[in-house]
CSV table of C-alpha atoms in Angstrom, one decimal:
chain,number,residue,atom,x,y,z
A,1147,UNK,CA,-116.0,-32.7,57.5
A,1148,UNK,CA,-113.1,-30.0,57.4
A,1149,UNK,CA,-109.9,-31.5,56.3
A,1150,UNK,CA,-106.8,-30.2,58.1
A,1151,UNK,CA,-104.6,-27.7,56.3
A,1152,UNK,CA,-100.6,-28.2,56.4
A,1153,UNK,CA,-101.0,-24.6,58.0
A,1154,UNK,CA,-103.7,-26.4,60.9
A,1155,UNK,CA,-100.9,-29.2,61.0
A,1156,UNK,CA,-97.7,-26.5,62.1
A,1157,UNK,CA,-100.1,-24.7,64.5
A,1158,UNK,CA,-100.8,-27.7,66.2
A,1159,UNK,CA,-97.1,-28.9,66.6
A,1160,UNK,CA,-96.4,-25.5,67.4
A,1161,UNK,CA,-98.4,-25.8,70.5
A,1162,UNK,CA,-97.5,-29.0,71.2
A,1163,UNK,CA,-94.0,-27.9,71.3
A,1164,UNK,CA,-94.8,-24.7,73.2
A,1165,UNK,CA,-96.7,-26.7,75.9
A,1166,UNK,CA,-93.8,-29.0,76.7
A,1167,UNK,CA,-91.4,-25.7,77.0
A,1168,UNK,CA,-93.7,-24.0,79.6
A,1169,UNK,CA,-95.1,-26.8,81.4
A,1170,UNK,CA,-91.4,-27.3,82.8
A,1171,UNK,CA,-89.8,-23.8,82.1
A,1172,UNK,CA,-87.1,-25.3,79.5
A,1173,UNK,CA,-86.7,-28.6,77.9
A,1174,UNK,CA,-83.5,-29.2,75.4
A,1175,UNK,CA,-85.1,-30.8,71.5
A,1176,UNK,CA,-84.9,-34.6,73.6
A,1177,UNK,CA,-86.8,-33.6,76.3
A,1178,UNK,CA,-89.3,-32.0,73.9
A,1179,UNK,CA,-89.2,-35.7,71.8
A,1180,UNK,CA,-89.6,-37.6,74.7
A,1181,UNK,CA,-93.4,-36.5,75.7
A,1182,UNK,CA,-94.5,-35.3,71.9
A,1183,UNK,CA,-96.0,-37.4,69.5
A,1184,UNK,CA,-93.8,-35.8,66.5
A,1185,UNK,CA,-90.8,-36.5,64.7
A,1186,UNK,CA,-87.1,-35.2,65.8
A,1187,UNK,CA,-87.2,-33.4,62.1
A,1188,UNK,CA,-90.5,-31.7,63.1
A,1189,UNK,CA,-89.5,-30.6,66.8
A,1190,UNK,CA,-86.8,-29.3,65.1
A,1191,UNK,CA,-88.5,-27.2,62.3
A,1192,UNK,CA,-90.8,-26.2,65.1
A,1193,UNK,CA,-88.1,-25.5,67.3
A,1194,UNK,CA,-86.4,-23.2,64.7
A,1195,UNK,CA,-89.3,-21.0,63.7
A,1196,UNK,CA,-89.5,-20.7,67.6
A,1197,UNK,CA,-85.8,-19.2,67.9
A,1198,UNK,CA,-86.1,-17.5,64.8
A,1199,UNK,CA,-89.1,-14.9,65.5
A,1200,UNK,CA,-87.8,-15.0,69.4
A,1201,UNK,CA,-90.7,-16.3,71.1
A,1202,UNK,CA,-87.7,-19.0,72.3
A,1203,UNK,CA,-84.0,-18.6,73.3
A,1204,UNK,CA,-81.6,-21.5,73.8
A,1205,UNK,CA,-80.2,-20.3,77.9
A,1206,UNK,CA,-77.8,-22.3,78.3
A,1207,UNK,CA,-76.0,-25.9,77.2
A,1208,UNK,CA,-76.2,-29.0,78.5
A,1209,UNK,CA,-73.5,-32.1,78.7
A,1210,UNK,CA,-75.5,-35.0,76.3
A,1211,UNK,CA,-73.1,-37.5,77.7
A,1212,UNK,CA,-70.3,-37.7,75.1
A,1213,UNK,CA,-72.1,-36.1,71.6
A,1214,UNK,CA,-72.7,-32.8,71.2
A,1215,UNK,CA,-73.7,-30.6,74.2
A,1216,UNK,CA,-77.4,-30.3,74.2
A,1217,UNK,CA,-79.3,-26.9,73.6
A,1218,UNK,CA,-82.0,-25.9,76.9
A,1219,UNK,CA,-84.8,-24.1,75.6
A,1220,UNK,CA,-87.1,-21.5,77.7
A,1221,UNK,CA,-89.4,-19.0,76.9
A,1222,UNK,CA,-87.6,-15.4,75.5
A,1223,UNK,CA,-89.4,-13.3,78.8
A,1224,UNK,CA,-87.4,-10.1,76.9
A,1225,UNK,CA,-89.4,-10.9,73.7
A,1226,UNK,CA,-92.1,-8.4,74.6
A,1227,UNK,CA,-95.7,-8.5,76.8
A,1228,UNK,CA,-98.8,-9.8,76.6
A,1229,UNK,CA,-102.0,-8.5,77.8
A,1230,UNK,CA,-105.0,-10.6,79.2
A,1231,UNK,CA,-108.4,-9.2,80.0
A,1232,UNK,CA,-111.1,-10.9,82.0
A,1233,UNK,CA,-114.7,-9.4,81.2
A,1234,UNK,CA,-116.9,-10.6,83.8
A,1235,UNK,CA,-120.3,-8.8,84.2
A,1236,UNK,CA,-119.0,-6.9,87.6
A,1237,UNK,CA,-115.5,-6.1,86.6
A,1238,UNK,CA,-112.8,-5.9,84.2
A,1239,UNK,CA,-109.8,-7.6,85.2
A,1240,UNK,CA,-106.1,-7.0,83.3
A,1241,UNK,CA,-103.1,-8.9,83.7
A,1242,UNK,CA,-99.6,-7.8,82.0
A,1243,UNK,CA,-97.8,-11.1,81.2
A,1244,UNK,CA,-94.2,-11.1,80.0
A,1245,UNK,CA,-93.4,-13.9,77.2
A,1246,UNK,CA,-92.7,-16.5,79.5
A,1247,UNK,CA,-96.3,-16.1,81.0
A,1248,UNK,CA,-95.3,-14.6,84.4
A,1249,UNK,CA,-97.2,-11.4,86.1
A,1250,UNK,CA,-96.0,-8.4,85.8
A,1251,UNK,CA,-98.7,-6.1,86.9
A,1252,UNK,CA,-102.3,-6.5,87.4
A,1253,UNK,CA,-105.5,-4.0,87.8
A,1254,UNK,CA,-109.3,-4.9,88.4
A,1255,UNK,CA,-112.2,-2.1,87.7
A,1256,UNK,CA,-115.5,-2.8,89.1
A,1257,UNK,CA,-118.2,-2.3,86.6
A,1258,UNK,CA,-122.1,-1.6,87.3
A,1259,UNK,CA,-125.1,-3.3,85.7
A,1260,UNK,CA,-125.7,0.0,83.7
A,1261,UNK,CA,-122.4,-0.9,81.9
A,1262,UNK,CA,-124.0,-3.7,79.8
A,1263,UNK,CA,-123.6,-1.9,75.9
A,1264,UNK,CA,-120.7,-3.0,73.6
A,1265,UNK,CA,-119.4,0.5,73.5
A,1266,UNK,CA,-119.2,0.9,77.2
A,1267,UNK,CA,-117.7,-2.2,78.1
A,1268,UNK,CA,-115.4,-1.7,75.2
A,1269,UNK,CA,-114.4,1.7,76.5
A,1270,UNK,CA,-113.7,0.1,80.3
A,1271,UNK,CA,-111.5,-2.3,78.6
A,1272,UNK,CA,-109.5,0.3,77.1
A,1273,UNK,CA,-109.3,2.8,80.3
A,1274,UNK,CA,-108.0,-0.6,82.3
A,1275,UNK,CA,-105.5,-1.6,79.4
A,1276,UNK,CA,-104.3,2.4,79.3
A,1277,UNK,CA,-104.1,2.1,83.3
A,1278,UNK,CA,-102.0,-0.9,83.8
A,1279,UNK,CA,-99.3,0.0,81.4
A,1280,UNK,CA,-99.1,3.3,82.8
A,1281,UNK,CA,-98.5,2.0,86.5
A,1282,UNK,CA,-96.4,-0.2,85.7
A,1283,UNK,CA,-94.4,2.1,82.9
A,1284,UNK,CA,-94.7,-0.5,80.0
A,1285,UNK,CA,-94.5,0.7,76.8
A,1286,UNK,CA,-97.3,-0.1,74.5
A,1287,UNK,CA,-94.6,-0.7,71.3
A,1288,UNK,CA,-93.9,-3.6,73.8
A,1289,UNK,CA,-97.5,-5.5,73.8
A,1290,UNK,CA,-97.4,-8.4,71.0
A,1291,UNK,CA,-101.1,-8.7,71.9
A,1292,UNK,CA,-104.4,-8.5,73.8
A,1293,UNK,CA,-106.2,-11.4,74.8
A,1294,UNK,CA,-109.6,-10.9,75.6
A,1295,UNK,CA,-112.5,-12.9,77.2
A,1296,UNK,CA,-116.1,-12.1,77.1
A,1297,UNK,CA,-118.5,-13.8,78.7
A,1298,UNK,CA,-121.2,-16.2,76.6
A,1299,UNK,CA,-121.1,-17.6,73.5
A,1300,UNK,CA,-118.2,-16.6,71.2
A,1301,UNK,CA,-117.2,-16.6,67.5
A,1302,UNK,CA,-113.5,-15.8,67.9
A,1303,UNK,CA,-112.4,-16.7,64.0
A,1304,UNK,CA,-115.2,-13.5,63.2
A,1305,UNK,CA,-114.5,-11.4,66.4
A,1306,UNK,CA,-118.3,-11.8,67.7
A,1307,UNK,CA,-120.1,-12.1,70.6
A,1308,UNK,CA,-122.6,-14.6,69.6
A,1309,UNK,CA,-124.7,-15.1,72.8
A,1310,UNK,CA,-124.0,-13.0,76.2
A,1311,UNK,CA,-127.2,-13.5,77.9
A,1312,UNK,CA,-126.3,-11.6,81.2
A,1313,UNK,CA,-126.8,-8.6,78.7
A,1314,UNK,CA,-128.5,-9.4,76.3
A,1315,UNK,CA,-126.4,-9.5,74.0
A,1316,UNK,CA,-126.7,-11.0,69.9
A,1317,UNK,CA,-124.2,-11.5,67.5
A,1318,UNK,CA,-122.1,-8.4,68.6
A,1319,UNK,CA,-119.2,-7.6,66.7
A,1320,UNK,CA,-117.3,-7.1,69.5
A,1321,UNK,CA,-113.7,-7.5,68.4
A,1322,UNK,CA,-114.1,-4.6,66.2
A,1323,UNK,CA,-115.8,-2.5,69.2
A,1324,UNK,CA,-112.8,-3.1,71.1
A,1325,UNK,CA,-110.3,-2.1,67.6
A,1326,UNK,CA,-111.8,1.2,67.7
A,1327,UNK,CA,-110.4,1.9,71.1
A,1328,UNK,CA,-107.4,-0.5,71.3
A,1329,UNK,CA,-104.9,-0.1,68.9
A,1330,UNK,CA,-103.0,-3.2,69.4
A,1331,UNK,CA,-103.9,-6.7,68.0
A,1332,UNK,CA,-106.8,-7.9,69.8
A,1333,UNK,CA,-108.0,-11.6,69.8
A,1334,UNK,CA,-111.3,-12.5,71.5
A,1335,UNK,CA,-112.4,-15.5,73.2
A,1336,UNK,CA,-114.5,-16.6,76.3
A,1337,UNK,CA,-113.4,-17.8,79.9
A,1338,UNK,CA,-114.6,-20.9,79.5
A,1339,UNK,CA,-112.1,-21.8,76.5
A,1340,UNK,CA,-109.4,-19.2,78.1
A,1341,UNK,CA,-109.7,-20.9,81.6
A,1342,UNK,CA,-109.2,-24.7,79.8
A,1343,UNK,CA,-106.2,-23.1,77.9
A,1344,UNK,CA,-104.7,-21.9,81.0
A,1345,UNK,CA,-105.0,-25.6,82.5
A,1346,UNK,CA,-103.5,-27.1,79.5
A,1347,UNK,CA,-100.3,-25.0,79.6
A,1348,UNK,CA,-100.2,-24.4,83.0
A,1349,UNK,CA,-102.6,-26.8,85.2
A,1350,UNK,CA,-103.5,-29.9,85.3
A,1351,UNK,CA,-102.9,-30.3,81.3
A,1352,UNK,CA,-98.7,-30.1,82.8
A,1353,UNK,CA,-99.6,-34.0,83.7
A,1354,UNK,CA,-102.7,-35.1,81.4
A,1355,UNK,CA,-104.2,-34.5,78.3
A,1356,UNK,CA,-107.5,-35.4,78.9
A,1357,UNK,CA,-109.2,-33.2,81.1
A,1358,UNK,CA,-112.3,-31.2,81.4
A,1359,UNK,CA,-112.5,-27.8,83.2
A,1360,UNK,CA,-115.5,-26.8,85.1
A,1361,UNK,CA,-115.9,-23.6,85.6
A,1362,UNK,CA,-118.5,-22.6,88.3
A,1363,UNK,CA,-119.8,-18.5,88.9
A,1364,UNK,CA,-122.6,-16.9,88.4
A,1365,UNK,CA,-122.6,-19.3,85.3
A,1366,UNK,CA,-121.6,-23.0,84.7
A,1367,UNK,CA,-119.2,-24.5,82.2
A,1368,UNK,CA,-117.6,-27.5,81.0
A,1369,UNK,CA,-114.2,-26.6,78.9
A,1370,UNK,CA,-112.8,-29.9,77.2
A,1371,UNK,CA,-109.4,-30.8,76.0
A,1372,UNK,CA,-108.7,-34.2,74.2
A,1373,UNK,CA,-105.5,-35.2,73.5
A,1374,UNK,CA,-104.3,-32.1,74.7
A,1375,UNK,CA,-105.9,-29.5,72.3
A,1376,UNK,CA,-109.1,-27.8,73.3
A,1377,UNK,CA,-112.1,-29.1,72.0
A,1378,UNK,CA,-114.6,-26.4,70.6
A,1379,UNK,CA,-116.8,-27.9,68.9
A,1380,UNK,CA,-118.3,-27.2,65.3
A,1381,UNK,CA,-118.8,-23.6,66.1
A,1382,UNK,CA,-117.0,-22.9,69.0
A,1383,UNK,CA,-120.0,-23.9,71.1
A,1384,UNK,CA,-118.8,-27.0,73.1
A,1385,UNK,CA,-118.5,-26.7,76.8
A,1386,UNK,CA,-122.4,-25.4,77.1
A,1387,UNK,CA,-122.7,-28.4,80.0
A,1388,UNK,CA,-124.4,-25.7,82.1
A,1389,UNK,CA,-127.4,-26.1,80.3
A,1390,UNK,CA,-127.6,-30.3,80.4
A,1391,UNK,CA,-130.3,-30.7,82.9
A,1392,UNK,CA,-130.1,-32.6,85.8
A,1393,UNK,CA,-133.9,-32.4,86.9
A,1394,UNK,CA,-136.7,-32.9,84.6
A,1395,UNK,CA,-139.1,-30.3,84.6
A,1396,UNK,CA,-136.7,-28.3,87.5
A,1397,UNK,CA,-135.9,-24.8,88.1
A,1398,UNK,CA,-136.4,-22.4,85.2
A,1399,UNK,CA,-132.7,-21.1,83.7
A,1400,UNK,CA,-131.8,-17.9,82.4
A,1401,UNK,CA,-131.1,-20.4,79.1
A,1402,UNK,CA,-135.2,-20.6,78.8
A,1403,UNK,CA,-134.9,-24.3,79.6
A,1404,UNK,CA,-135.9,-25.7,82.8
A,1405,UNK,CA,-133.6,-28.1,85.1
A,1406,UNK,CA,-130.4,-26.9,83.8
A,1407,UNK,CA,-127.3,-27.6,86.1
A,1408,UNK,CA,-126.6,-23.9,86.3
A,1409,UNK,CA,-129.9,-23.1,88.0
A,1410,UNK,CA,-128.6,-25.1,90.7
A,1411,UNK,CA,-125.1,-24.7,90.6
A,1412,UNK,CA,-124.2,-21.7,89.5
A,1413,UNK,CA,-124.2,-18.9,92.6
A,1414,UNK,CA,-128.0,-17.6,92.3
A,1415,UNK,CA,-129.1,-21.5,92.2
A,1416,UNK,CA,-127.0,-22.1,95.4
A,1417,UNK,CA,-128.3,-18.9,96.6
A,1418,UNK,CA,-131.9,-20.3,96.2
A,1419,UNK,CA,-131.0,-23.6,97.6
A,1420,UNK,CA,-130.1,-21.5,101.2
A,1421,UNK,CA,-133.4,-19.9,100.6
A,1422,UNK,CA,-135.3,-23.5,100.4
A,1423,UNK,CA,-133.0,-24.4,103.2
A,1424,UNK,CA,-133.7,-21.6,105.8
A,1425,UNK,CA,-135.5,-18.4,104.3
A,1426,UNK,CA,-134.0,-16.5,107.2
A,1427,UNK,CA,-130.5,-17.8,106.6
A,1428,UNK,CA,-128.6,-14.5,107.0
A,1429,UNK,CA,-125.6,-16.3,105.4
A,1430,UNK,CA,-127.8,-15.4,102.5
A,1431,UNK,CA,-126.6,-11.8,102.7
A,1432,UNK,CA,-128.8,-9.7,101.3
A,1433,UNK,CA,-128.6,-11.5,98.1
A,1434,UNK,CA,-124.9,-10.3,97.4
A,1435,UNK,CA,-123.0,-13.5,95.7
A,1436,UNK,CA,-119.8,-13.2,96.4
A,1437,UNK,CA,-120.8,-12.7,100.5
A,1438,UNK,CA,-123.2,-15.2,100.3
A,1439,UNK,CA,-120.9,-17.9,98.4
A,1440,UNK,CA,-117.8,-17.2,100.4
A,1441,UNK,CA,-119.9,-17.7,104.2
A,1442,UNK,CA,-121.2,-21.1,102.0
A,1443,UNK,CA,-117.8,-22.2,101.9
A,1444,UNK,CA,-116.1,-20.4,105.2
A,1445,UNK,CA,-119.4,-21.5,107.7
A,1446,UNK,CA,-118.8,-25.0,108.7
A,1447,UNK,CA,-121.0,-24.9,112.2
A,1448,UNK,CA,-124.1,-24.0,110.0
A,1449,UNK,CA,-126.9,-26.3,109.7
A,1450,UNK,CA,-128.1,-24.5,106.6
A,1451,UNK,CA,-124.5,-24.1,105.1
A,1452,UNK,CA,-123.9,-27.9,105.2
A,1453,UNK,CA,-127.4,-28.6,103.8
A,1454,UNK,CA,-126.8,-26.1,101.1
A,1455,UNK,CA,-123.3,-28.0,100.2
A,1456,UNK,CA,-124.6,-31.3,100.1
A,1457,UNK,CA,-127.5,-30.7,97.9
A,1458,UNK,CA,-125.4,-28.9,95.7
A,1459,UNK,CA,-123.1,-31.5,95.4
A,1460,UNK,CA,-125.5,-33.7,94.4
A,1461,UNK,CA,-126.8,-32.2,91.8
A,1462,UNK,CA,-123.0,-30.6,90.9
A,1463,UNK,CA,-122.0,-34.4,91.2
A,1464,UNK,CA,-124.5,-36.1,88.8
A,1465,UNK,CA,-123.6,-33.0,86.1
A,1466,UNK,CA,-119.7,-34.3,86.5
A,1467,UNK,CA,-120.4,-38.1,86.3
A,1468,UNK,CA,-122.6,-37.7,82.9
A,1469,UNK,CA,-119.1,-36.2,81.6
A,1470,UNK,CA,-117.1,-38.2,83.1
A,1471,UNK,CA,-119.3,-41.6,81.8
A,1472,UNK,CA,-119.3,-39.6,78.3
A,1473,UNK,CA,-115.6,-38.3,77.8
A,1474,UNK,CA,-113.7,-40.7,80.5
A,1475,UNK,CA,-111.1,-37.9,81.2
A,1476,UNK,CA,-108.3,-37.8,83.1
A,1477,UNK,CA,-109.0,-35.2,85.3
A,1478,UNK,CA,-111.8,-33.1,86.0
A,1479,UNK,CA,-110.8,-29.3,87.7
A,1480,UNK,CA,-113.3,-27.1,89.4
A,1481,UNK,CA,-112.7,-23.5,89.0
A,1482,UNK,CA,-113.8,-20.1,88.6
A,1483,UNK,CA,-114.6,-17.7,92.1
A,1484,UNK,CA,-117.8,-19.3,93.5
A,1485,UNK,CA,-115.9,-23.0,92.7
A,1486,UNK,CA,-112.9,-22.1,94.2
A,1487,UNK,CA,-115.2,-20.5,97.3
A,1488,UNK,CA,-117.0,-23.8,97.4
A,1489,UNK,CA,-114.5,-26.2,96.8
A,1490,UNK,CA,-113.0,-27.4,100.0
A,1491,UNK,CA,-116.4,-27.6,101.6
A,1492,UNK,CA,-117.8,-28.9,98.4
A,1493,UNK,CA,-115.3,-31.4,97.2
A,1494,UNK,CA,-115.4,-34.4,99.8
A,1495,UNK,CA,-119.3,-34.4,99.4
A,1496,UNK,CA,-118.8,-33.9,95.4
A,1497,UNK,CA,-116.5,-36.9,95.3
A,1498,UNK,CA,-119.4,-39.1,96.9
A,1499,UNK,CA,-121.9,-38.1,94.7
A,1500,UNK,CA,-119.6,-38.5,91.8
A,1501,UNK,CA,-118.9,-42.3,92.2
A,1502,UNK,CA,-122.6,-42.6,92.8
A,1503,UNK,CA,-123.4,-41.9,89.6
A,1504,UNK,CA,-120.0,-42.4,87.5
A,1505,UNK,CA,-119.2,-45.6,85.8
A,1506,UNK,CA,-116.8,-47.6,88.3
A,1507,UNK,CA,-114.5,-47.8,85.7
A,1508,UNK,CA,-114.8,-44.7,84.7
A,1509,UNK,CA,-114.2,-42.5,87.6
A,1510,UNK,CA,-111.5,-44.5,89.0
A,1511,UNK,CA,-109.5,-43.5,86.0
A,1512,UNK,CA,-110.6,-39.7,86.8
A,1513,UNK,CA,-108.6,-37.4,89.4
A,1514,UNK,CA,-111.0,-34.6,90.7
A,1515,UNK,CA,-109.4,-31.2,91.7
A,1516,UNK,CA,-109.6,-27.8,92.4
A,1517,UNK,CA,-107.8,-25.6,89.8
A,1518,UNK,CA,-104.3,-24.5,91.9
A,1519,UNK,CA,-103.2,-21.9,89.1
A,1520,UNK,CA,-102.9,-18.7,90.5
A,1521,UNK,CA,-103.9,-15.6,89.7
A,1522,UNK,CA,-106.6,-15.1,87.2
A,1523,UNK,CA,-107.1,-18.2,85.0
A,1524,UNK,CA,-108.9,-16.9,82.4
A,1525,UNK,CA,-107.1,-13.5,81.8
A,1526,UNK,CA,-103.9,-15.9,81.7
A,1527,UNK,CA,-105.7,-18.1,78.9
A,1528,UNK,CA,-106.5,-14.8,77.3
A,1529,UNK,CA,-103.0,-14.0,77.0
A,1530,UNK,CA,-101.8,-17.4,75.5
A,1531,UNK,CA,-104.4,-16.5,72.9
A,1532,UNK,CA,-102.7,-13.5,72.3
A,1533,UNK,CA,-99.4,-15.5,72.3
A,1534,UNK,CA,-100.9,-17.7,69.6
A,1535,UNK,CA,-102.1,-14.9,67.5
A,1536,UNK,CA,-98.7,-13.4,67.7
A,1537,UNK,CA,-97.0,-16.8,66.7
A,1538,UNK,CA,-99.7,-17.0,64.0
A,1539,UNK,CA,-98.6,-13.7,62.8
A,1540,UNK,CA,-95.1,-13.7,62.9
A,1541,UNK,CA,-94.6,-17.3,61.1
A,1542,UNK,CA,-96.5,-16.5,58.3
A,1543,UNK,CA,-95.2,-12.8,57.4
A,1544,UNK,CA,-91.4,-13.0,57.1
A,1545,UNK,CA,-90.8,-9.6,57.5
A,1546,UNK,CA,-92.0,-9.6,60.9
A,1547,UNK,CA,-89.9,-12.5,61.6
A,1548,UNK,CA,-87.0,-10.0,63.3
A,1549,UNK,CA,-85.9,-10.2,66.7
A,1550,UNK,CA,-86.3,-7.7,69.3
């Protein structure tokens, strides 16, 4: 068992800290005590390492009532920019965040299936970067970092890509593909954690810190938090729920198991469901998944369409209660495109087949949502990666520790 280090131990109050200050856009040292589990005398180390390398400015002072005025925190937005990139296997999607995690300009590329080699996509990711900060004039002496997220399995403490199976992909060292052509820090991830980062700060993890984030696209994904840190796992490879099967003996997945709740929940297995449904379904589109997923969700006087939703709530709803009986969360968000597509059509159906097969106890204790960030999810989560890798940076190297 790995024993936490005192340098573990500040990270994690760091965040917790952190958390609290974006989750309500500024919070005074009380506030910050009132919903951590930490000690005044660590919020206010925490808080001072904060001020001191500028990731936090006090705004403005508050009346305490008679003591000294109180000090309200926020995020330092002039501090510099963060990028987030989204990798998906059809596009490359880049957000510019300021330090306060806001928007400031966003570009998408479409990608083909020829792209699938580390070099290529690498060199996309690049030409998008080089793009955004050039419409929006940002300099890149500016960027503190550059999250990125690439789909499959990930080792992000050594930069690879363990597992991509949408191309084929094996223990890639794909952070140092994208150094070659980036010359900013880069930290890498996948959207499965990024997207249950995002939640944490940002989403539901605002009013839990239990939750589990299902992410639902051409793949399927369970990101966990407990206690309001993400759960990876011994290896960074927690969250693989997609491949739990739901039917013995079922549908072959792209895993090289059969039965697995992506086959039937992820857009090709809903795609094949229509197909069982009505082989002439012309909802089906030509096989396209974003057409096909969106008339899924947008077709409500469609015999097929309804069919097609409850079957794949059903099996999306027996995959949710197995967490829910394992982890007893607090909440449970469905996200990613084909979710989001899906999700008001899906989620009275999904509810149902939830508390069919949830512990009563349980799922009463569960809330069950659609994720209401907006924007992109994951590039956001990307970006607080980078944020951490700054933080990580510039707390342990006192030279960096000026501010801008």
């Amino acid at each position: 068992m790995l024993r936490r280090t005192t340098r573990d131990i500040r990270r994690a109050n760091r965040i917790d800290v952190l958390r609290r200050v974006y989750a309500v856009g500024q919070a005074s040292r009380q506030d910050i005590a009132g919903h951590c589990e930490l000690s005044f005398a660590t919020i206010a180390n925490v808080v001072n390492d904060l001020l001191g390398c500028g990731a936090l400015v006090e705004a403005e002072f508050q009346d305490s009532g008679g003591g000294r005025p109180r000090a309200v925190l926020t995020p330092n937005s002039e501090r510099g920019l963060l990028v987030g990139v989204d990798i998906a296997e059809t596009y490359v999607h880049v957000d510019l965040f300021d330090l306060a995690l806001r928007v400031k300009h966003t570009s998408e590329h479409p990608i083909g299936p020829e792209t699938n080699q580390p070099h290529d996509v690498a060199s996309h990711v690049a030409d998008a970067l080089d793009t955004l900060l050039a419409e929006c004039g940002a300099s890149r002496a500016d960027v503190l970092g550059v999250g990125v997220s690439v789909p499959g399995q990930v080792a992000p403490e050594k930069g690879v890509s363990v597992f991509a199976p949408g191309w084929d992909w094996h223990d890639v060292p794909f952070l140092s593909v994208l150094r070659e052509r980036i010359d900013l820090p880069v930290y890498l991830d996948n959207p499965l954690m990024a997207s249950t980062v995002a939640e944490l700060w940002l989403g539901a993890g605002r009013e839990v810190d239990n939750l589990v984030c299902i992410t639902v696209g051409t793949g399927v994904g369970a990101g966990i938090a407990i206690n309001g840190a993400l759960y990876r796992g011994t290896n960074n490879a927690a969250g693989e729920w997609g491949h739990s099967v739901v039917v013995f003996d079922g549908r072959d997945c792209r895993c090289g198991s059969r039965g697995c709740v992506e086959a039937y929940v992820g857009a090709p297995g809903v795609m094949r469901t229509l197909l069982e449904v009505d082989q002439a379904s012309p909802l089906y589109h030509g096989g396209d998944q974003t057409a096909c997923i969106d008339a899924l969700g947008t077709v409500h006087d469609d015999p097929a369409a309804r069919e097609t939703i409850r079957r794949t709530a059903g099996y999306l709803g027996a995959g949710v209660a197995n967490l829910i009986n394992i982890l007893n969360p607090e909440a449970v968000v469905v996200g990613s495109w084909a979710g989001l597509a899906l999700g008001p059509s899906l989620l009275p159906e999904l509810r149902e087949a939830v508390a069919a097969h949830a512990l009563a106890r349980s799922n009463s204790a569960v809330q069950l949502r659609l994720c209401d960030i907006p924007g992109n999810p994951v590039s956001l989560g990307a970006a607080i990666f980078a944020l951490e890798g700054f933080l990580d940076e510039a707390l342990t190297k006192p030279a960096s520790r000026t501010k801008r």
